[in-house]
Tab-separated table of C-alpha atoms in Angstrom:
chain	number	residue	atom	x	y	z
Z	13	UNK	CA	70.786	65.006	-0.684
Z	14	UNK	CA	72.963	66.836	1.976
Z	15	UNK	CA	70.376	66.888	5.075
Z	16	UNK	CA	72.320	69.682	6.507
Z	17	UNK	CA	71.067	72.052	3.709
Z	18	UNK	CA	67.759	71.117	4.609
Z	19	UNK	CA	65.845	72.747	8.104
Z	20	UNK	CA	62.262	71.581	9.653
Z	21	UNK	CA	60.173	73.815	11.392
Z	22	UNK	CA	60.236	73.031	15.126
Z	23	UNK	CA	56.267	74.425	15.373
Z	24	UNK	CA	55.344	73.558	11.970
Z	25	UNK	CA	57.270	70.674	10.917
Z	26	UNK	CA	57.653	72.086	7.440
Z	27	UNK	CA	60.842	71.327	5.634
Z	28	UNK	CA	63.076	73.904	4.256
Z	29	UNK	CA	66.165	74.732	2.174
Z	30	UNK	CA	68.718	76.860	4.460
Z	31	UNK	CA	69.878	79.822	3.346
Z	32	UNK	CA	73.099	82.097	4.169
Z	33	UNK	CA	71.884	85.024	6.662
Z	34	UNK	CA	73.290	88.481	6.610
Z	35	UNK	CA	74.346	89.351	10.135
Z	36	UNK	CA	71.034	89.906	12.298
Z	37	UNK	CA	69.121	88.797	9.544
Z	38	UNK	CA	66.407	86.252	10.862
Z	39	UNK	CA	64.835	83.103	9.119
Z	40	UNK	CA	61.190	82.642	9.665
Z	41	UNK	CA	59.361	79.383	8.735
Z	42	UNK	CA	57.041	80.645	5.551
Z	43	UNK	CA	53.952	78.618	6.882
Z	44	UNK	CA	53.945	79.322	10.417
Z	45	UNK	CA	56.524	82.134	10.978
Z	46	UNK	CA	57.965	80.959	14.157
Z	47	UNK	CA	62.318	81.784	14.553
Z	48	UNK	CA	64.183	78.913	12.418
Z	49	UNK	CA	67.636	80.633	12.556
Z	50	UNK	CA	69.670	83.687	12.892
Z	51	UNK	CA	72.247	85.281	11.350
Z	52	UNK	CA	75.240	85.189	12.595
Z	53	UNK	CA	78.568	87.400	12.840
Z	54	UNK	CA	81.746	87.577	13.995
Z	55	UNK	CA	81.016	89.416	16.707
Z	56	UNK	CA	78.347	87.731	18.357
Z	57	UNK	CA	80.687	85.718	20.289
Z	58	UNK	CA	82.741	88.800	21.755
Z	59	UNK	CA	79.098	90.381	22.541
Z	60	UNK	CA	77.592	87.412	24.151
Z	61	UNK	CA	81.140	86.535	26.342
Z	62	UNK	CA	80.923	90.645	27.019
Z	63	UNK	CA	77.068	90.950	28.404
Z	64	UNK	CA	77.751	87.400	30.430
Z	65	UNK	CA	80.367	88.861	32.134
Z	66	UNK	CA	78.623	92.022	33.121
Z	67	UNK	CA	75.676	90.181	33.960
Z	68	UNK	CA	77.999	88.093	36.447
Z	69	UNK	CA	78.981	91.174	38.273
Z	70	UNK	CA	75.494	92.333	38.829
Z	71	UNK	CA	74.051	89.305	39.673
Z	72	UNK	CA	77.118	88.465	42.395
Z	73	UNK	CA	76.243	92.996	43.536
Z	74	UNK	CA	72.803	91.316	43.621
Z	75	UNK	CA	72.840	88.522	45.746
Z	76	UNK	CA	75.517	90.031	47.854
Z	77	UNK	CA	73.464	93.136	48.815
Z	78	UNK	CA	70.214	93.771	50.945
Z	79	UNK	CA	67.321	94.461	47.928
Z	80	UNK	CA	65.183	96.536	50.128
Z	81	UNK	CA	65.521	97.739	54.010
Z	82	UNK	CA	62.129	98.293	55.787
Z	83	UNK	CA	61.845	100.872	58.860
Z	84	UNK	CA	58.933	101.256	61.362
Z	85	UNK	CA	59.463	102.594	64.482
Z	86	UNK	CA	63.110	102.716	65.143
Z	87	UNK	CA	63.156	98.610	63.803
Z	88	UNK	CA	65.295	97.956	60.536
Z	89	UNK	CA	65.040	95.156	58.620
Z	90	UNK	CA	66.748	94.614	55.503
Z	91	UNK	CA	66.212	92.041	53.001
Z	92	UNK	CA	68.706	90.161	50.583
Z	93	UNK	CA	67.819	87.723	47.893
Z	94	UNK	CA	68.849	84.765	50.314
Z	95	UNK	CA	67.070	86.046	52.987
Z	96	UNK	CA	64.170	86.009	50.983
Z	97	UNK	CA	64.468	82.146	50.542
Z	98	UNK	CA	65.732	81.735	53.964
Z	99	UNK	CA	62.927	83.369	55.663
Z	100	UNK	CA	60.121	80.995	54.205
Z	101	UNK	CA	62.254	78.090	55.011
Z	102	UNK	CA	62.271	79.046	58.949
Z	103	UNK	CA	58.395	79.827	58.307
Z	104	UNK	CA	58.061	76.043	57.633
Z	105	UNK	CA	57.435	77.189	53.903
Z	106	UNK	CA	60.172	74.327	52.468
Z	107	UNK	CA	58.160	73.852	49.476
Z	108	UNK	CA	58.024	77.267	48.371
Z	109	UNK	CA	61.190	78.270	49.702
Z	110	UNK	CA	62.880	75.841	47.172
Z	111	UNK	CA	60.634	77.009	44.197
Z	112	UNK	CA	62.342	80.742	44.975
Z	113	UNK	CA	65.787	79.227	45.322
Z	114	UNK	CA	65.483	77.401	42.207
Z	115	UNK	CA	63.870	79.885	39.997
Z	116	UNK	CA	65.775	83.177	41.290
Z	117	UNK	CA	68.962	81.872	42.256
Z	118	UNK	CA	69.901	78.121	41.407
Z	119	UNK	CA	68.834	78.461	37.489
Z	120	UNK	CA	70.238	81.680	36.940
Z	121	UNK	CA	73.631	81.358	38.719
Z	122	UNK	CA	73.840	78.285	36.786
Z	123	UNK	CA	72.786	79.772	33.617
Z	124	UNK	CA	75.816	82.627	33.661
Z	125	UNK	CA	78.341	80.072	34.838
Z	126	UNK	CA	77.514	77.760	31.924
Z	127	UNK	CA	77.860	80.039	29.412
Z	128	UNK	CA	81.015	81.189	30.315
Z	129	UNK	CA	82.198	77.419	30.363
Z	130	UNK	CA	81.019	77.578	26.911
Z	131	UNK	CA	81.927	81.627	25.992
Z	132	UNK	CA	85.510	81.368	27.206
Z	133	UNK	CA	87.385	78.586	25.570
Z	134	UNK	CA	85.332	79.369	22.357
Z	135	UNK	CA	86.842	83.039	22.400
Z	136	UNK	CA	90.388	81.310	22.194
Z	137	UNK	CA	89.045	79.071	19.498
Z	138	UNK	CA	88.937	75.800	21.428
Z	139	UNK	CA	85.558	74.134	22.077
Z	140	UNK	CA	84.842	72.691	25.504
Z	141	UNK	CA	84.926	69.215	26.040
Z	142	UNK	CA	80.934	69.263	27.967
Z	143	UNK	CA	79.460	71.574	24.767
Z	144	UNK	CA	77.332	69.251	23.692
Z	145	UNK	CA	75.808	68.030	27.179
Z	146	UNK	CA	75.754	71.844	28.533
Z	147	UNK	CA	73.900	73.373	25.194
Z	148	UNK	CA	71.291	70.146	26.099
Z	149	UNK	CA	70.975	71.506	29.773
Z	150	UNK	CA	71.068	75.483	28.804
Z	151	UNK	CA	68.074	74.876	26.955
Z	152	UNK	CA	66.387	73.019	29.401
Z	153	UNK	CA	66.731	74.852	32.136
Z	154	UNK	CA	66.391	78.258	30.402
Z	155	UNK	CA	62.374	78.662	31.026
Z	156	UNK	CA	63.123	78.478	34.923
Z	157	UNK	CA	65.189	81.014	35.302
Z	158	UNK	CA	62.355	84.359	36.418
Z	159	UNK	CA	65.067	86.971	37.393
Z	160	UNK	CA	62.996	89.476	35.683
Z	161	UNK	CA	59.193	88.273	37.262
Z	162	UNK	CA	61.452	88.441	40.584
Z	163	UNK	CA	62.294	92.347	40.075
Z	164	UNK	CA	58.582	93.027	39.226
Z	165	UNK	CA	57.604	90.869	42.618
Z	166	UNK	CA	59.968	93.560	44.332
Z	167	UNK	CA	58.949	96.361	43.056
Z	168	UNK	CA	54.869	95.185	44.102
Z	169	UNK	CA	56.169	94.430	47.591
Z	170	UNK	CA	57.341	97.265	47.431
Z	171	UNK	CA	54.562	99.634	46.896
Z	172	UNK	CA	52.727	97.118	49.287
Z	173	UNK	CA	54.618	98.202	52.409
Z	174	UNK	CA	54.638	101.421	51.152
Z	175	UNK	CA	51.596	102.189	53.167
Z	176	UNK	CA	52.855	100.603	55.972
Z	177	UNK	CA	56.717	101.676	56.186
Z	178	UNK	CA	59.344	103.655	55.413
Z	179	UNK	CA	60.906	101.374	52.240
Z	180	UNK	CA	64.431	101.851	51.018
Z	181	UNK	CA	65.976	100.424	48.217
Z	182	UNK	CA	69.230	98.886	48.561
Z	183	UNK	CA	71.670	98.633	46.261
Z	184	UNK	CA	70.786	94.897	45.036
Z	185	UNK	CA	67.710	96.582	43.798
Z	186	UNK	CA	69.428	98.524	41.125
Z	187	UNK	CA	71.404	95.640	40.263
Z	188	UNK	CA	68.839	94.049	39.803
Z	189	UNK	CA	67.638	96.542	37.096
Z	190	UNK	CA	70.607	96.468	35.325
Z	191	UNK	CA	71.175	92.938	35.533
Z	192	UNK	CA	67.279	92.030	33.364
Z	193	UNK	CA	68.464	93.906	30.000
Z	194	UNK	CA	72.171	92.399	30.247
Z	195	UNK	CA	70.727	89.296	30.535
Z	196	UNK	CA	68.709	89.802	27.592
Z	197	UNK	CA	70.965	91.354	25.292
Z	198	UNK	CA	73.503	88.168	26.101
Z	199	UNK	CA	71.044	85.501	25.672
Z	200	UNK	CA	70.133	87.193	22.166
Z	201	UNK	CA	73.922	87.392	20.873
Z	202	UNK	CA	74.548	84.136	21.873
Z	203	UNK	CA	73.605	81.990	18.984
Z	204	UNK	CA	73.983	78.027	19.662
Z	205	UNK	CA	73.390	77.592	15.989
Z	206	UNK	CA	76.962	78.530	15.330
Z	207	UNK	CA	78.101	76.572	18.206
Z	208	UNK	CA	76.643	73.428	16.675
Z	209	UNK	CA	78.331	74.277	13.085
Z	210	UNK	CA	81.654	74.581	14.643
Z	211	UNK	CA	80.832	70.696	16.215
Z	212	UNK	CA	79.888	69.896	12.775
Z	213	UNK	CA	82.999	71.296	11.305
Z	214	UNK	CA	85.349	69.332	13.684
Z	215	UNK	CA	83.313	66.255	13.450
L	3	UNK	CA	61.338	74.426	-3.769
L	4	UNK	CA	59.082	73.904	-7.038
L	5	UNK	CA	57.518	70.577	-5.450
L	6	UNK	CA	54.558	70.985	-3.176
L	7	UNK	CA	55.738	71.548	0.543
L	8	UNK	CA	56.579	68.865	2.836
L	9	UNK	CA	56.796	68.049	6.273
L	10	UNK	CA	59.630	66.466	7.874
L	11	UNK	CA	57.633	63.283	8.676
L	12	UNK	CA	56.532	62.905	5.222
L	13	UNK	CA	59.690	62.608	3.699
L	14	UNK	CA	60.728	60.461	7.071
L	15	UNK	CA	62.937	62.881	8.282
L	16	UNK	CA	63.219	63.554	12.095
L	17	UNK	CA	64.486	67.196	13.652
L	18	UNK	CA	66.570	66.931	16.705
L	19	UNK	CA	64.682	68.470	19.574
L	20	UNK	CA	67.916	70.278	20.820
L	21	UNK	CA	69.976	70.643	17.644
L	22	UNK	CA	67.673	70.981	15.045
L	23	UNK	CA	69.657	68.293	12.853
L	24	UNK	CA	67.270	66.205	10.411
L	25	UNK	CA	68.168	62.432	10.593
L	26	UNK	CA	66.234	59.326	8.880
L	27	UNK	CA	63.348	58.487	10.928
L	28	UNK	CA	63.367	54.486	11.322
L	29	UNK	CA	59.299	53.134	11.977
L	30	UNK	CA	59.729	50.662	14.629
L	31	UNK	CA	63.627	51.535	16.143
L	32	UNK	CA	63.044	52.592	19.682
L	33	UNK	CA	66.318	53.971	20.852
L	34	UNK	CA	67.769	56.217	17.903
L	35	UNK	CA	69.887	59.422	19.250
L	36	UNK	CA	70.839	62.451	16.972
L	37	UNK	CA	74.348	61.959	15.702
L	38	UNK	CA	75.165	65.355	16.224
L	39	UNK	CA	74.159	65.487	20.112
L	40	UNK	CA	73.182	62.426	21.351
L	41	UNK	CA	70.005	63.492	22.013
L	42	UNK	CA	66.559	60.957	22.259
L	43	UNK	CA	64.985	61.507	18.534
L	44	UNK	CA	61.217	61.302	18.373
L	45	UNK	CA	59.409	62.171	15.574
L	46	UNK	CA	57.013	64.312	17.916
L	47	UNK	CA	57.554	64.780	22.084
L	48	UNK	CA	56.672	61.027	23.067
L	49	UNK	CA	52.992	60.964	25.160
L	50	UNK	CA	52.695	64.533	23.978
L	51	UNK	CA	48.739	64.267	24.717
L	52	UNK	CA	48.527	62.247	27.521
L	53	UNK	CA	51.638	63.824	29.490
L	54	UNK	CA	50.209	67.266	28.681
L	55	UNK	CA	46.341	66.374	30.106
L	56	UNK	CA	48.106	64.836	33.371
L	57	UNK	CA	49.686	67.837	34.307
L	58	UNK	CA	46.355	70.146	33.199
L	59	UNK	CA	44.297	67.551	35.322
L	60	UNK	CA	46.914	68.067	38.167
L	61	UNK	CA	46.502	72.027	38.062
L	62	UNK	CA	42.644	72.568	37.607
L	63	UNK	CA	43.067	70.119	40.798
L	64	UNK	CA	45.282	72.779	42.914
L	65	UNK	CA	43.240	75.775	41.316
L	66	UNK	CA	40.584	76.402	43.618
L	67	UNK	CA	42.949	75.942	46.924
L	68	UNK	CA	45.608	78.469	44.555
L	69	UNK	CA	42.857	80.885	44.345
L	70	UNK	CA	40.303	80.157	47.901
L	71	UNK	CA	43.196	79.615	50.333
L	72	UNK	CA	45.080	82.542	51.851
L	73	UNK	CA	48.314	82.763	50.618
L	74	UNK	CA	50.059	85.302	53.373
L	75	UNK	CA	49.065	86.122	57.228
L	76	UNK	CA	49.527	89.047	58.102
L	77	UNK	CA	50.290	89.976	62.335
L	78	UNK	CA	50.600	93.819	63.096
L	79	UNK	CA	49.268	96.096	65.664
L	80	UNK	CA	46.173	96.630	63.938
L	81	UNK	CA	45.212	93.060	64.402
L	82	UNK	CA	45.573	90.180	61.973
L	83	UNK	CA	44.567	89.067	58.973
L	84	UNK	CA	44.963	85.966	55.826
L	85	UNK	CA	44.976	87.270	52.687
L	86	UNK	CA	44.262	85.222	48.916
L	87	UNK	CA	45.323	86.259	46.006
L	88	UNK	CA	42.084	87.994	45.032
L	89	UNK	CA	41.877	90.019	48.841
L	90	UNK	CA	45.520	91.144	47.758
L	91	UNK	CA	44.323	92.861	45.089
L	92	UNK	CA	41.653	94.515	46.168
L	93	UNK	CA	43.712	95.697	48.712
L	94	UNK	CA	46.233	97.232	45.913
L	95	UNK	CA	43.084	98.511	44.247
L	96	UNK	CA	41.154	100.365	47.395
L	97	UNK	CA	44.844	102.043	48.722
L	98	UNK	CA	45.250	103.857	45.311
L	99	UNK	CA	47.515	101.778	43.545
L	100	UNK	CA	45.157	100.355	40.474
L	101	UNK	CA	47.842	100.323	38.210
L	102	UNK	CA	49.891	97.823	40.142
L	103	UNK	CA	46.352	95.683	41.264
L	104	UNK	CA	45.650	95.662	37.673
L	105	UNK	CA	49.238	93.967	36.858
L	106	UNK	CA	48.835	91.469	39.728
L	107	UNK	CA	45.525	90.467	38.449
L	108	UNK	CA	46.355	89.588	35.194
L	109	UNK	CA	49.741	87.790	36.311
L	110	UNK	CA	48.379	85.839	38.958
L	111	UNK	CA	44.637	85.510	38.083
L	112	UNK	CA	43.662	86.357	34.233
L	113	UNK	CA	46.926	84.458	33.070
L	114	UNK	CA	46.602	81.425	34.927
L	115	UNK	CA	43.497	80.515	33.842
L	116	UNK	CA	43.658	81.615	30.229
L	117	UNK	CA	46.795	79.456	30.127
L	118	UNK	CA	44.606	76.927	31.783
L	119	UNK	CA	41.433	77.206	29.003
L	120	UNK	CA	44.083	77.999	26.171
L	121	UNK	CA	45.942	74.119	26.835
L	122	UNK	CA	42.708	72.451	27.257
L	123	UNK	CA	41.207	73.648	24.235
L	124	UNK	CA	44.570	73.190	22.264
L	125	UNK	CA	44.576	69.744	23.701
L	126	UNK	CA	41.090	69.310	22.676
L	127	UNK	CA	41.195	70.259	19.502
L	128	UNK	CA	44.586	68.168	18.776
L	129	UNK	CA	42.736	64.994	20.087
L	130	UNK	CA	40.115	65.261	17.461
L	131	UNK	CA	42.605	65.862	14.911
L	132	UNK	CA	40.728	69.067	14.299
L	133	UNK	CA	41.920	71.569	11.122
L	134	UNK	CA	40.891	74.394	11.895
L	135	UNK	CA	43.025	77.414	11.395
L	136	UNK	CA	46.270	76.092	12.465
L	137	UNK	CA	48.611	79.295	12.334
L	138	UNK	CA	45.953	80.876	14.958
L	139	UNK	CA	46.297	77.818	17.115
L	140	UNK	CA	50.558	78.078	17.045
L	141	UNK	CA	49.680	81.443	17.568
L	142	UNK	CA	48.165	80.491	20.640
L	143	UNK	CA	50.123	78.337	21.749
L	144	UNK	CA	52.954	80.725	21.545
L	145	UNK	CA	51.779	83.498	23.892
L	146	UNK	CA	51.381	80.298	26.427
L	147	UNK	CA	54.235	79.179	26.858
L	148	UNK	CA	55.746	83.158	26.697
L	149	UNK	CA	53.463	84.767	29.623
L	150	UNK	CA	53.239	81.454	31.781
L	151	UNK	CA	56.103	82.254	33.879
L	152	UNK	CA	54.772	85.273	34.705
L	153	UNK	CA	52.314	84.006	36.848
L	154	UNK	CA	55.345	83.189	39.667
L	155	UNK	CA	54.642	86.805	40.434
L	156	UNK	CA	52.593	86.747	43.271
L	157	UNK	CA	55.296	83.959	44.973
L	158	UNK	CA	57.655	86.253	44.898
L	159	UNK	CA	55.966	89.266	46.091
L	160	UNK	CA	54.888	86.971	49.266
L	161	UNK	CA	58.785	85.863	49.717
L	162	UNK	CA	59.792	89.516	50.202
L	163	UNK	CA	57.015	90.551	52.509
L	164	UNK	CA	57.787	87.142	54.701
L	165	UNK	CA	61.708	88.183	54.477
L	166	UNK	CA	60.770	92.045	54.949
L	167	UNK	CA	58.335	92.703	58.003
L	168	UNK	CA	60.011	90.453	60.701
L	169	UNK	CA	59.777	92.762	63.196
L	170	UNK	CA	58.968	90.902	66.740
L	171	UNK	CA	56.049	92.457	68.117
L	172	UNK	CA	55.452	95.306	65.507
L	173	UNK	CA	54.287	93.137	62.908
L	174	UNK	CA	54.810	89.677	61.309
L	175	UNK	CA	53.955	88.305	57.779
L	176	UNK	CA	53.684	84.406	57.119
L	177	UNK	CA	53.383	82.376	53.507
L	178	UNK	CA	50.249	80.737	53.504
L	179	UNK	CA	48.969	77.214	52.229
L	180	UNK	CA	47.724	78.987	49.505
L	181	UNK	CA	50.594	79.488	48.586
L	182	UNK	CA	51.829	76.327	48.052
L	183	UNK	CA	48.678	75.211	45.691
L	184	UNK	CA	50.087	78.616	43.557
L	185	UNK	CA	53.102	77.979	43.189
L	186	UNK	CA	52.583	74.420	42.157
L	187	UNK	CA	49.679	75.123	39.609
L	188	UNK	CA	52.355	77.646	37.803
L	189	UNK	CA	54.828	75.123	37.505
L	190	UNK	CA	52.595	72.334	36.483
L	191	UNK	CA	51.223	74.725	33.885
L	192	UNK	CA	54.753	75.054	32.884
L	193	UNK	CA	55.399	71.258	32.565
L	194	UNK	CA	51.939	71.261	30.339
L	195	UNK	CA	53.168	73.456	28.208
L	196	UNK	CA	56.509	71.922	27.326
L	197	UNK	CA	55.125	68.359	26.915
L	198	UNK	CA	52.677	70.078	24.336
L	199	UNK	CA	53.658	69.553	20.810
L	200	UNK	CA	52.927	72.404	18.652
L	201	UNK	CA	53.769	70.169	15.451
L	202	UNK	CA	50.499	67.622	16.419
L	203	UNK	CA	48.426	70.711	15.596
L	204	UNK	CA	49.952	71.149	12.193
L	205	UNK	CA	49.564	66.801	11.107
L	206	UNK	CA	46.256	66.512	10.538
L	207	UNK	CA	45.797	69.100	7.616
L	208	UNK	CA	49.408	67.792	6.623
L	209	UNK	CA	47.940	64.046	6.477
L	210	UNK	CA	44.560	65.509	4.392
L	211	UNK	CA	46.498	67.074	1.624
């Protein structure tokens, strides 16, 4: 019995027979209906490699511009993603300044940058030498990564100081934006599944 | 299939928690690893129970002081003031903006403590090898671990206050020790979730039939 015909539920534990998906087709486990697989196509990889890239251009726009500028009185202040993290670490706020760092700008930077270690080779039909340690880490490290929570924490603030202030939002803002559905589209072309039936394949 | 349906573990097979790829499950052999990935293979996430009840015991712990301590200062003209999380949004309520106090309170208040109740009763009800309706319990278990990180909200709205209003003598904002006690019950909520083995809740009807 090939065990590589055969899938188990990773809610359910229920074992079943794999079947060929059409493209964007979706298997579903028949007891417990979580995700087993997708279908995959050709294109996926072209799609994911595309939105990864994009999404690296908004999220470098992102960090590298002020996300909101604050005016009372003749006083400007302007705020960048960094300055975010470095202004609770001057407050004596370590703690929570590395909880930002980590969630809003360690996790994702490394997210983007690892899958275009993975993303690029494959395009050229060579597999990386780290796939099998970096899939291990991408999946770890996926639930940390809160660029979209962040944006929603802006846009509160926001309406916060409203009352107080004369807000502005700066151009990392609408980066920002942008950047949450990019980052979304690329995480659902990119389908690991395939990656681990190329290993297979060479193996 | 034309056989009755089978688990995994019934027919000792073991699914790769990072592949997916079934190998033999061998009773007894400590260190197997997926041949695929190298991954640790356990039949189910090792100390799912106990891991998961050490980080819920951790986070009822920091609840109250999440909730009762003020989690910013605020220094302006008009005097000062320490705001929790609940004082924030009754604040967003009384200036007009309901909308946005009702999406605050249900990230940083109704969702932490559902996701609180939600584990412990999922936790519960796993201990006692309990059978009742099992796809309601995924089910449950699924919106969990989806809205959980949701609850960072309220960090991050203090970070860009603290970052924004800097301004000398005009006015000042500070992050709070309540603060702190948030921030770690979300991510120890987090860690309770993933040591959580949805499977467990699945094994006991699987062992009846």
């Amino acid at each position: 019995m090939g065990l590589s015909t055969l899938i188990a539920c990773h809610e359910c534990d229920l074992l079943q027979r794999r079947v060929p998906l059409a493209k964007a087709g979706v298997a579903r486990c028949r007891r417990c209906d979580a995700v087993l697989y997708r279908g995959s196509s050709s294109e996926d990889l072209d799609r994911a490699l595309a939105y990864t890239l994009g999404g690296l251009i908004l999220f470098l726009i992102a960090n590298a511009y002020p996300i909101v500028a604050l005016e009372i009185q003749a006083n400007r202040q302007a705020a960048s993603l960094y300055d975010t993290v470095h202004a609770l670490w001057i407050d004596g706020r370590e703690d929570v300044s590395l909880l930002v760092a980590f969630t809003t700008l360690v996790t994702p930077s490394l997210e983007i940058s690892l899958l275009l270690y993975l993303l690029i080779p494959l395009r050229f039909g060579r597999t990386p030498s780290e796939t099998v340690a970096v899939l291990r880490f991408l999946q770890r490290v996926k639930p940390w990564s809160m660029m979209e929570v962040f944006l929603l924490g802006i846009l509160v603030s926001l309406v916060k100081l409203e009352h107080l202030a004369h807000v502005e939002p700066g151009i990392a803002l609408w980066a920002f934006g942008a950047l949450i559905p990019i980052l979304i589209a690329a995480a659902g072309a990119f389908n690991p599944e395939d990656i681990w039936t190329k290993i297979d394949q060479v193996a | 299939m034309n056989q009755r349906p089978m688990t995994a573990r019934q027919l000792g097979l073991c699914a790769c928690h990072t592949c997916g790829l079934l190998s033999k499950w061998e009773r007894g052999h400590v260190d197997l690893t997926c041949p695929r990935c190298r991954s640790h293979l356990h039949l189910r996430k090792p100390d799912s129970i106990a891991r998961t009840w050490a980080f819920l015991i951790a986070s009822y712990l920091l609840f109250l002081p999440a909730n009762l301590l003020p989690i910013m200062h605020t220094n302006s003209l008009f005097g000062a003031q320490s705001d929790t999380i609940m004082s924030g949004i009754v604040y967003l309520w009384v200036s007009g903006s309901w909308h946005l106090a009702l999406v605050v309170f249900i990230a940083s208040i109704l969702v932490p403590s559902a996701k609180l109740l939600a584990l412990t009763f999922l936790a519960v009800s796993v201990q006692k090898r309990s059978q009742w309706d099992p796809i309601q319990r995924t089910n449950m278990y699924r919106i969990v671990e989806l809205v959980g990180r949701w609850s960072m909200l309220d960090i991050f709205v203090v970070s860009v206050l603290v970052a924004l209003v800097q301004l000398q003598s005009l006015a000042t904002i500070r992050a709070g020790h309540g603060a702190v006690a948030f921030g770690a019950v979300v991510v120890l909520t987090m860690f309770a979730a993933m040591e959580f083995d949805p499977r467990l809740i699945w094994d006991p009807q699987d062992d009846a039939s």
